[in-house]
Amino acid sequence: MKFYDVVIVGGGLAGLRAAIAAHDAGLKVGLISKIHPVRSHSGAAQGGINAALGNHPNGQDDSPERHAYDTVKGSDFLADQDAVEIMTGMAPGIIYEMEHWGCPFDRYENGKIAQRPFGGGGFPRTCYGADRTGLYLLHTCYEQVVKRGIEVIYELFVTKLAVNGNRCTGVVGMNLHTGEFETVGGKAVVFATGGSGRIYSHNTTNAHASTGLGVAIPYWAGVPLKDMEFIQFHPTGLDGSSILMTEGCRGEGGYLLNNAGERFMKNYVSEKIMELAPRDIVSRCIQTEINEGRGFEGRYVHLDLRHLGAQKIMERLPGIREICLKFKNIDPIKEPIPIQPAMHYTMGGIDCNGDGVTPLDGLYAAGECACVSVHGANRLGGNSLLETIVFGARVGQAVANNIKGDSGGADENSLNKALKEEQDRFKMLRSSDGKENPYDIKNELSRIMFDKVGIFRNETDMARAVTEIKILRERYKKIRAIPDTGKFNYDFLWVTEIAGNLDTALAIAVGALNRTESRGAHYRMDYPKRLDEQWMKHSMFSFAPDGPAISYKNVTVTKFQPEERKY
Amino acid sequence: MPIFKVLKYNPKDGGEPYFREFEVPTHKGMTVLEGLYHILEQQDPTLAFRSSCRQGVCGSCAMHINGMYRLACETQIAAMGEHITVRPLAHMTVIRDLVVDMEPFFRQYEAIKPYLIPAQQPGEKEYLQSPQERARLTHHVDCILCAACYGSCPVVATDEKYLGPHALLKALRFVEDSRDGATNERLAYVASDVGVFRCHTIFNCQQVCPKDLDPTGAIGKLKMKAFWAKLKGKLPKAG
Ligand SMILES: Cc1cc2nc3c(=O)[nH]c(=O)nc-3n(C[C@H](O)[C@H](O)[C@H](O)COP(=O)(O)OP(=O)(O)OC[C@H]3O[C@@H](n4cnc5c(N)ncnc54)[C@H](O)[C@@H]3O)c2cc1C
Ligand code: FES
């Protein structure tokens, strides 16, 4: 039976960084990932990572405190301010560390790391390597894992937590290489499973691997989720495929144009901020233009980079140009890019504190699957990569502190019990005599979520969404049998992901219906105002078979009193 | 409707690999990867293929499509015509259908010490690196480890000791980094009997690289650098 001091589930930036920290603190680490770590969606991040380095000529007065203020304001005052201060305070140090490990950031003439402006940032503080920052950070982190010889078990698909009383004792999953279920025990388990974008599979910037299962697994085991109703729609997804066109396009000076060729952002926000307003606001503006007939083909508006010139586009945004050429057959040097908002980020997630500690003993969370909360109701661009590395490192260290002196071994009873349950579930899926195609359920879920729990929300639509998701959950019980392929049973994998999508989607929809105000990315036509007295609090979701039970938790305020959010 | 001809193989069934054909309904802009998903979801749930990002950056989906090593997610169906033949990467053990064993590929990547070995202890802030020094890393740092080059390389096919184009490109990435202090050790290793001198300069890797990188050129550069370092007596004994 495999047993480690700490089992880390997830090979993205958060998981890798946690593994490094735990290893450096002397722990025996087992890092599990359903895809090889370098395949993780962190590698798709383009635009950059925030830290108040003050390297940009216009950024010399920047500070971690300014960064914290921008983050809290961007969050529409739902972020926990103590956690935000930890993150922005640690930001410069962790960027220097990534640089010391070899991350190829772009540079200024004086040799320092280059920075670009991003939405909602008072200063240009987004450090970048062209438009491939995530790729560079992910590979740099993985290289450090290789250097340390940390054990990586890739293509092990985790499906369940093993729990004894109120203690997490490990995980169970299918090893895709053998087709068998395995247990992996640990004194601590860290979840770093990333975002849930594929709940909106028709219209998301997220990878196929980014599903709702990552948060559903702890949720099913009784761990509360937090702030699930806050879903970020990125303003600029490529028309059709929804592949991301980084905020860096606008950071470098790109325009948003409607069908009259007008920079319409001037009708919504101040001339000073224009296209670089926070994402929730820009997405609503774009969608309004489209809805009111000022888009193209009723579907998209233009992101225009042409005035930046060929050289700047080739140097700073080469990946964007490559994607446009390969997926849309257009060259942004010569033509504007058709874009529309797309689901991008889950602000909510597994409830935890600034050390990643969850209410279940021995279970920790970090990265996009976690909700600390540093993003509140709306995340600023460049803050998520930051969150993964800062809190990844903190969680690795926190585990080391917390399990010091724990000489226990694997809790075989609870691990074997969980193993048996998964083997039985597999047998049931194998022998089902149902007729439903599980992928039809996935597709219908995605339509429901985008149409009814999307950028603009209202009571009627969301109530309908809740009913419809519940029907899909019933239909899921009658899906056709899955094949027994032995090795690499991807049908089993995707069908299990769909179960996670359904329950996570239900939490999102119920949470959104429940919150009768507008805040950050959660915008209700029927309640357009932010209502601090009633709603400046986190929503907490506990799993129950017929839908989540909701409770509330206070927001931590330190320095920044809520104010009207104006840009 | 284009016909996908996909290599199927499951050792569990005791059988040989065979091709199965699927008619795939398409829409504008549809990629080969989307075609494979259509097959999995609507026609053959046993089909095995790796994928994740669907935007050409995670390196999961390199395979052999109509005679060329490509990323399925970046390949437009419309550009492939009515018949699309999909096979796994070559020179690697096929585990099932389009899934190959990546272990040797990653072992060779690890062998070149793919991490910065700093020349100097870092200070409180970043190492200073000029834009010109940074420019020497351009392209080399864009490798997504998809193994298209590896699958296309005839030397990899015949010589299991050879490090392969991906590992050598990665080695050059560190040799070229102004912050790295292990240049001579790296050159000694790539010039040893597992490295650059096994390359026959066939250019396949350069031709197939979906990111337009140039492993062949990288290997040429490493050869020159190793040669000069050797002449100047700088190379430590490989070992
Ligand atoms: C296209 C795109 C661009 C972005 N650009 C930026 C940017 O410029 N700046 C910024 O700050 N943020 C950006 N973001 C957001 C940011 O990239 C992500 O939030 C962040 O990288 C998430 O990292 P992570 O480590 O939490 O998860 P991921 O990198 O998604 O990794 C999740 C890991 O968990 C593993 N896993 C999941 N489920 C299981 C399971 N059941 N069993 C085993 N393993 C499992 C996966 O294999 C994977 O290794 C972007 C996001 C997208 C989608
Ligand atoms: S799916 Fe990521 S490169 Fe093709």
XYZ file of C-alpha atoms in Angstrom, chain A residues 82-552:
471
model
C -6.041 39.152 5.918
C -5.541 36.494 3.249
C -5.174 39.135 0.544
C -2.471 40.896 2.548
C -0.580 37.633 2.962
C -0.737 37.062 -0.788
C 0.327 40.501 -1.944
C 2.996 40.694 0.752
C 4.555 37.403 -0.336
C 4.196 38.173 -4.058
C 7.572 39.839 -4.743
C 9.484 37.115 -2.909
C 7.835 34.241 -4.731
C 8.385 35.913 -8.110
C 12.087 36.340 -7.350
C 12.199 32.718 -6.303
C 10.643 31.551 -9.584
C 13.185 33.719 -11.378
C 16.033 32.196 -9.366
C 14.777 28.795 -10.469
C 15.153 29.864 -14.084
C 11.727 31.143 -15.147
C 12.296 33.075 -18.402
C 10.477 36.330 -17.671
C 10.808 39.148 -20.206
C 13.282 41.873 -19.213
C 13.859 45.612 -19.248
C 17.080 47.148 -20.528
C 18.318 47.342 -16.929
C 17.976 43.560 -16.650
C 14.952 43.541 -14.358
C 11.735 41.557 -14.836
C 9.306 43.298 -17.215
C 5.760 44.194 -16.113
C 2.595 45.130 -17.998
C -0.682 46.746 -16.941
C -3.657 44.450 -16.290
C -7.317 45.117 -15.567
C -8.165 46.666 -12.211
C -4.535 47.195 -11.260
C -3.598 50.693 -10.091
C -0.048 50.181 -11.387
C 1.501 48.023 -14.103
C 2.455 45.057 -11.928
C 1.878 41.970 -14.065
C 5.172 40.134 -14.635
C 5.243 38.172 -17.864
C 7.124 36.029 -20.320
C 5.633 37.010 -23.695
C 2.108 35.560 -23.629
C 3.280 32.206 -22.334
C 3.789 33.025 -18.664
C 1.898 29.972 -17.425
C 3.912 27.606 -19.606
C 7.170 29.061 -18.296
C 6.087 28.988 -14.656
C 4.699 25.455 -14.896
C 7.808 24.054 -16.555
C 10.076 25.882 -14.109
C 8.195 24.405 -11.154
C 8.196 20.938 -12.670
C 11.950 21.232 -13.276
C 12.435 21.883 -9.568
C 10.356 18.800 -8.780
C 12.603 16.747 -11.082
C 15.688 18.251 -9.463
C 14.509 17.147 -6.039
C 13.519 13.685 -7.209
C 10.008 14.084 -5.803
C 7.858 11.066 -6.570
C 5.278 11.826 -9.250
C 2.513 9.355 -10.013
C 0.932 10.519 -13.208
C -2.246 9.282 -14.834
C -3.702 8.167 -11.547
C -7.269 9.454 -11.554
C -8.456 10.208 -8.008
C -12.161 9.605 -7.426
C -12.647 9.475 -3.662
C -11.277 10.507 -0.283
C -10.660 7.921 2.403
C -11.994 9.205 5.699
C -11.930 7.898 9.249
C -14.270 9.866 11.515
C -13.343 13.487 10.903
C -9.933 12.637 9.488
C -8.826 12.280 5.880
C -6.500 9.285 5.580
C -5.737 9.259 1.869
C -7.310 8.911 -1.545
C -8.558 6.234 -3.897
C -8.305 6.405 -7.645
C -7.991 4.461 -10.847
C -4.491 3.991 -12.154
C -5.085 4.530 -15.861
C -1.952 2.547 -16.716
C -3.381 -0.622 -15.174
C -7.106 0.040 -15.096
C -7.117 -0.933 -11.395
C -8.159 1.114 -8.389
C -5.448 1.929 -5.873
C -5.258 3.519 -2.468
C -2.696 6.147 -1.587
C -2.506 6.849 2.119
C -1.064 9.940 3.748
C -0.768 11.749 7.046
C -2.107 14.691 5.079
C -3.776 15.150 1.702
C -3.594 18.356 -0.351
C -6.178 18.996 -3.048
C -4.857 21.147 -5.897
C -7.166 20.033 -8.673
C -7.685 23.347 -10.466
C -10.810 25.002 -11.871
C -14.216 23.639 -12.858
C -14.672 25.362 -16.221
C -15.909 22.312 -18.074
C -19.257 22.622 -16.325
C -19.728 25.237 -19.061
C -18.132 22.990 -21.678
C -19.450 24.846 -24.744
C -18.188 28.165 -23.658
C -15.090 28.053 -21.502
C -11.427 28.897 -21.752
C -10.663 25.883 -19.566
C -9.072 22.582 -20.515
C -10.981 19.317 -20.790
C -9.287 18.285 -17.541
C -10.729 21.241 -15.602
C -13.990 19.789 -14.311
C -16.215 20.081 -11.274
C -15.008 16.753 -9.909
C -11.996 18.257 -8.154
C -14.165 20.160 -5.692
C -16.949 17.560 -5.701
C -14.741 14.835 -4.198
C -14.184 16.679 -0.874
C -17.738 18.084 -1.041
C -19.157 14.548 -1.175
C -16.993 13.693 1.826
C -18.617 16.452 3.876
C -16.185 19.335 3.294
C -18.050 22.602 2.680
C -17.618 24.593 -0.520
C -17.579 28.394 -0.415
C -18.806 31.215 -2.686
C -19.637 28.885 -5.564
C -21.991 31.371 -7.265
C -19.068 33.565 -8.279
C -18.049 32.472 -11.757
C -15.755 34.668 -13.783
C -16.544 35.228 -17.442
C -13.460 36.397 -19.270
C -14.251 39.224 -21.691
C -12.205 37.890 -24.570
C -12.730 34.283 -25.613
C -12.090 33.558 -29.280
C -15.391 33.296 -31.149
C -16.314 29.633 -31.593
C -13.702 27.721 -29.596
C -13.609 30.121 -26.600
C -9.821 29.824 -26.481
C -8.523 32.656 -24.346
C -7.217 35.887 -25.828
C -5.211 37.130 -22.866
C -6.009 40.328 -21.001
C -2.434 41.161 -22.004
C -3.888 42.050 -25.433
C -5.624 44.982 -23.782
C -2.741 45.507 -21.369
C -0.518 46.080 -24.383
C -3.056 48.597 -25.726
C -5.640 46.582 -27.684
C -9.099 48.094 -28.297
C -12.583 46.657 -28.009
C -14.782 47.746 -30.897
C -18.466 47.281 -31.686
C -19.993 47.008 -35.161
C -19.835 50.793 -35.574
C -16.084 50.655 -34.983
C -16.583 52.486 -31.691
C -14.466 51.923 -28.560
C -17.648 51.315 -26.616
C -15.997 51.010 -23.193
C -16.028 54.809 -22.991
C -19.808 54.630 -22.591
C -19.488 52.538 -19.433
C -16.319 53.497 -17.515
C -13.933 56.437 -17.174
C -11.700 57.393 -20.094
C -8.735 56.659 -17.910
C -9.481 52.984 -17.504
C -11.421 52.021 -20.664
C -10.612 48.443 -21.772
C -8.702 47.794 -18.529
C -11.686 47.796 -16.196
C -12.008 44.549 -14.184
C -13.253 41.503 -16.017
C -16.762 41.287 -14.611
C -17.458 44.808 -15.821
C -15.888 44.426 -19.272
C -17.735 41.144 -19.846
C -21.072 42.759 -19.024
C -20.311 45.664 -21.348
C -19.443 43.339 -24.225
C -22.516 41.201 -23.633
C -24.679 44.329 -23.512
C -23.279 45.506 -26.838
C -24.018 42.097 -28.351
C -27.498 41.857 -26.813
C -28.429 45.350 -27.998
C -27.431 44.627 -31.580
C -24.078 46.357 -31.717
C -22.101 43.137 -32.144
C -21.406 41.045 -35.211
C -23.624 38.153 -36.300
C -25.408 38.554 -32.949
C -22.455 36.833 -31.327
C -19.216 38.753 -30.900
C -17.372 42.080 -30.902
C -13.863 42.902 -32.087
C -10.591 42.920 -30.196
C -8.376 45.094 -32.345
C -4.589 44.867 -32.062
C -3.670 46.215 -35.495
C -2.496 49.616 -34.248
C 0.083 47.905 -31.998
C 2.043 47.027 -35.119
C 3.597 43.800 -36.304
C 6.718 44.045 -34.152
C 4.942 44.470 -30.822
C 2.448 41.734 -31.650
C 5.209 39.313 -32.636
C 7.275 40.103 -29.541
C 4.688 40.386 -26.810
C 1.736 38.384 -28.122
C 3.174 35.665 -30.374
C 1.011 32.937 -28.838
C -2.160 34.937 -29.487
C -1.207 35.374 -33.112
C -0.430 31.662 -33.413
C -3.839 30.700 -31.950
C -5.689 33.131 -34.247
C -3.911 31.769 -37.312
C -4.367 28.120 -36.403
C -7.890 28.172 -35.015
C -9.556 31.037 -36.864
C -7.361 31.549 -39.884
C -6.986 35.256 -39.205
C -3.871 37.327 -38.612
C -4.324 39.908 -35.834
C -1.624 42.036 -37.440
C -4.049 42.589 -40.311
C -7.518 41.848 -38.933
C -9.427 42.406 -35.692
C -10.108 39.311 -33.566
C -13.752 38.213 -33.065
C -14.282 37.663 -29.333
C -17.075 36.982 -26.874
C -17.099 36.457 -23.098
C -16.396 32.899 -21.941
C -16.488 31.140 -18.594
C -12.982 31.373 -17.233
C -12.520 31.005 -13.517
C -14.170 29.658 -10.359
C -13.692 32.169 -7.556
C -15.333 29.769 -5.121
C -14.116 26.356 -4.091
C -13.112 24.174 -1.171
C -13.446 26.160 2.053
C -10.020 26.704 3.619
C -7.906 29.292 5.414
C -4.598 30.931 4.480
C -2.726 27.730 5.360
C -5.035 25.657 3.189
C -6.588 24.024 6.253
C -10.114 22.703 5.590
C -12.721 21.660 8.157
C -11.782 17.999 7.548
C -8.674 17.091 9.584
C -5.735 16.193 7.407
C -7.246 17.691 4.236
C -5.784 20.860 2.720
C -6.564 22.757 -0.461
C -4.607 25.142 -2.692
C -4.941 26.833 -6.074
C -8.057 27.383 -8.121
C -10.000 24.551 -6.441
C -9.541 26.297 -3.079
C -11.429 29.299 -1.735
C -9.249 31.096 0.799
C -10.780 33.675 -0.245
C -8.468 36.108 -1.991
C -10.651 36.773 -5.042
C -14.019 37.335 -3.420
C -16.674 38.056 -6.014
C -14.294 38.833 -8.870
C -10.676 37.892 -9.455
C -8.202 40.322 -10.963
C -6.169 39.061 -13.911
C -2.692 37.954 -12.836
C -3.787 37.164 -9.279
C -4.590 33.517 -9.850
C -1.138 32.345 -10.862
C 0.002 34.287 -7.835
C -2.477 32.514 -5.592
C -1.353 29.069 -6.791
C 2.295 29.700 -5.962
C 1.873 31.650 -2.724
C -0.673 29.323 -1.185
C 0.913 26.211 -2.710
C 4.105 27.082 -0.854
C 2.245 27.951 2.351
C 0.214 24.750 2.366
C 3.320 22.586 1.865
C 4.934 24.321 4.835
C 1.763 24.197 6.951
C 1.451 20.436 6.436
C 5.042 19.996 7.566
C 4.389 22.023 10.726
C 1.147 20.250 11.495
C 2.253 16.641 11.090
C 5.516 17.068 12.962
C 5.864 14.184 15.389
C 3.084 12.151 13.752
C 4.663 8.731 13.368
C 1.481 6.932 12.361
C 1.186 4.683 9.333
C -1.529 4.007 6.808
C -5.041 3.714 8.184
C -5.732 0.538 6.260
C -9.346 0.067 7.326
C -10.627 3.373 6.009
C -8.482 3.147 2.876
C -9.689 -0.342 2.060
C -13.277 0.627 2.751
C -13.053 3.520 0.285
C -11.319 1.243 -2.214
C -14.098 -1.313 -1.987
C -16.734 1.391 -2.486
C -15.063 2.598 -5.662
C -14.647 -0.924 -6.998
C -18.342 -1.509 -6.368
C -19.285 1.742 -8.056
C -17.216 0.714 -11.063
C -18.982 -2.647 -11.213
C -22.331 -0.890 -11.140
C -21.358 1.467 -13.935
C -20.109 -1.517 -15.913
C -23.308 -3.514 -15.575
C -25.875 -0.728 -15.946
C -28.789 -1.514 -18.238
C -29.609 2.180 -18.689
C -29.907 3.940 -22.041
C -28.871 7.544 -21.389
C -25.771 8.809 -23.135
C -23.716 10.489 -20.380
C -22.253 12.991 -22.817
C -25.694 14.266 -23.746
C -26.086 15.062 -20.057
C -22.761 16.901 -20.034
C -23.779 18.951 -23.068
C -27.222 19.804 -21.739
C -25.724 20.858 -18.423
C -23.404 23.233 -20.185
C -26.264 24.879 -22.099
C -28.332 25.269 -18.957
C -25.467 26.860 -17.092
C -24.490 29.309 -19.807
C -28.046 30.347 -20.634
C -29.434 30.522 -17.115
C -26.517 30.921 -14.712
C -24.374 33.142 -16.899
C -23.293 36.756 -17.093
C -26.755 38.265 -16.498
C -28.911 36.360 -14.032
C -32.485 36.446 -12.783
C -34.784 34.513 -10.477
C -36.919 32.768 -13.111
C -34.015 31.454 -15.154
C -32.045 30.287 -12.182
C -34.992 28.550 -10.550
C -35.497 26.730 -13.816
C -31.816 25.847 -13.968
C -31.973 24.277 -10.518
C -34.941 22.116 -11.527
C -33.301 21.108 -14.789
C -29.989 20.176 -13.166
C -31.885 17.986 -10.714
C -33.534 16.213 -13.642
C -30.126 15.674 -15.242
C -28.900 14.135 -11.985
C -31.775 11.673 -12.148
C -31.006 10.876 -15.763
C -27.376 10.295 -14.834
C -28.526 7.370 -12.684
C -29.733 5.706 -15.864
C -26.686 6.048 -18.087
C -25.608 3.273 -20.396
C -22.957 0.812 -19.235
C -19.360 1.875 -19.524
C -16.973 -0.502 -21.285
C -14.270 -2.448 -19.472
C -11.263 -1.491 -21.542
C -8.673 -2.336 -18.918
C -5.920 0.208 -19.393
C -6.748 3.860 -20.097
C -10.469 3.665 -19.594
C -11.214 7.243 -20.595
C -14.947 6.631 -20.772
C -14.883 5.805 -17.064
C -12.854 8.951 -16.423
C -15.122 11.329 -18.314
C -18.311 9.739 -17.005
C -17.032 10.227 -13.456
C -16.099 13.830 -14.229
C -19.711 14.406 -15.316
C -20.982 13.271 -11.903
C -18.718 15.920 -10.370
C -19.888 18.547 -12.831
C -23.533 17.913 -11.969
C -23.213 18.349 -8.219
C -20.838 21.281 -8.450
C -23.153 22.952 -10.977
C -26.071 22.497 -8.622
C -24.142 24.281 -5.868
C -23.355 27.139 -8.270
C -26.976 27.490 -9.389
C -28.502 27.220 -5.926
C -25.971 29.698 -4.561
C -26.673 32.163 -7.335
C -30.429 31.871 -6.906
C -30.058 32.349 -3.196
C -27.916 35.505 -3.282
C -30.406 38.310 -3.878
C -27.927 41.052 -4.693
C -25.328 41.860 -7.346
C -21.675 41.664 -6.434
C -18.654 41.261 -8.703
C -19.239 38.549 -11.272
C -22.632 37.651 -9.795
C -24.954 40.079 -11.548
C -28.711 39.910 -11.078
C -31.051 41.892 -13.271
C -33.700 41.650 -10.553
C -31.325 42.781 -7.774
C -28.834 45.097 -9.475
C -27.394 46.614 -6.280
C -24.732 45.372 -3.903
C -26.331 44.973 -0.455
C -23.561 44.920 2.128
C -25.713 44.759 5.194
C -27.377 41.562 4.188
C -24.840 40.027 1.861
C -21.297 40.947 2.748
C -20.683 37.349 3.705
C -19.470 34.115 2.217
C -21.945 31.456 1.133
C -21.142 28.010 2.497
C -22.437 24.846 0.831
C -22.770 21.461 2.528
C -23.521 18.471 0.384
C -26.898 16.774 0.723
C -28.339 14.260 -1.747
C -31.185 16.519 -2.880
C -29.192 19.728 -3.088
C -26.815 21.790 -0.985
C -27.598 23.202 2.438
C -26.488 26.844 2.580
C -25.095 28.764 5.530
C -22.976 31.914 5.880
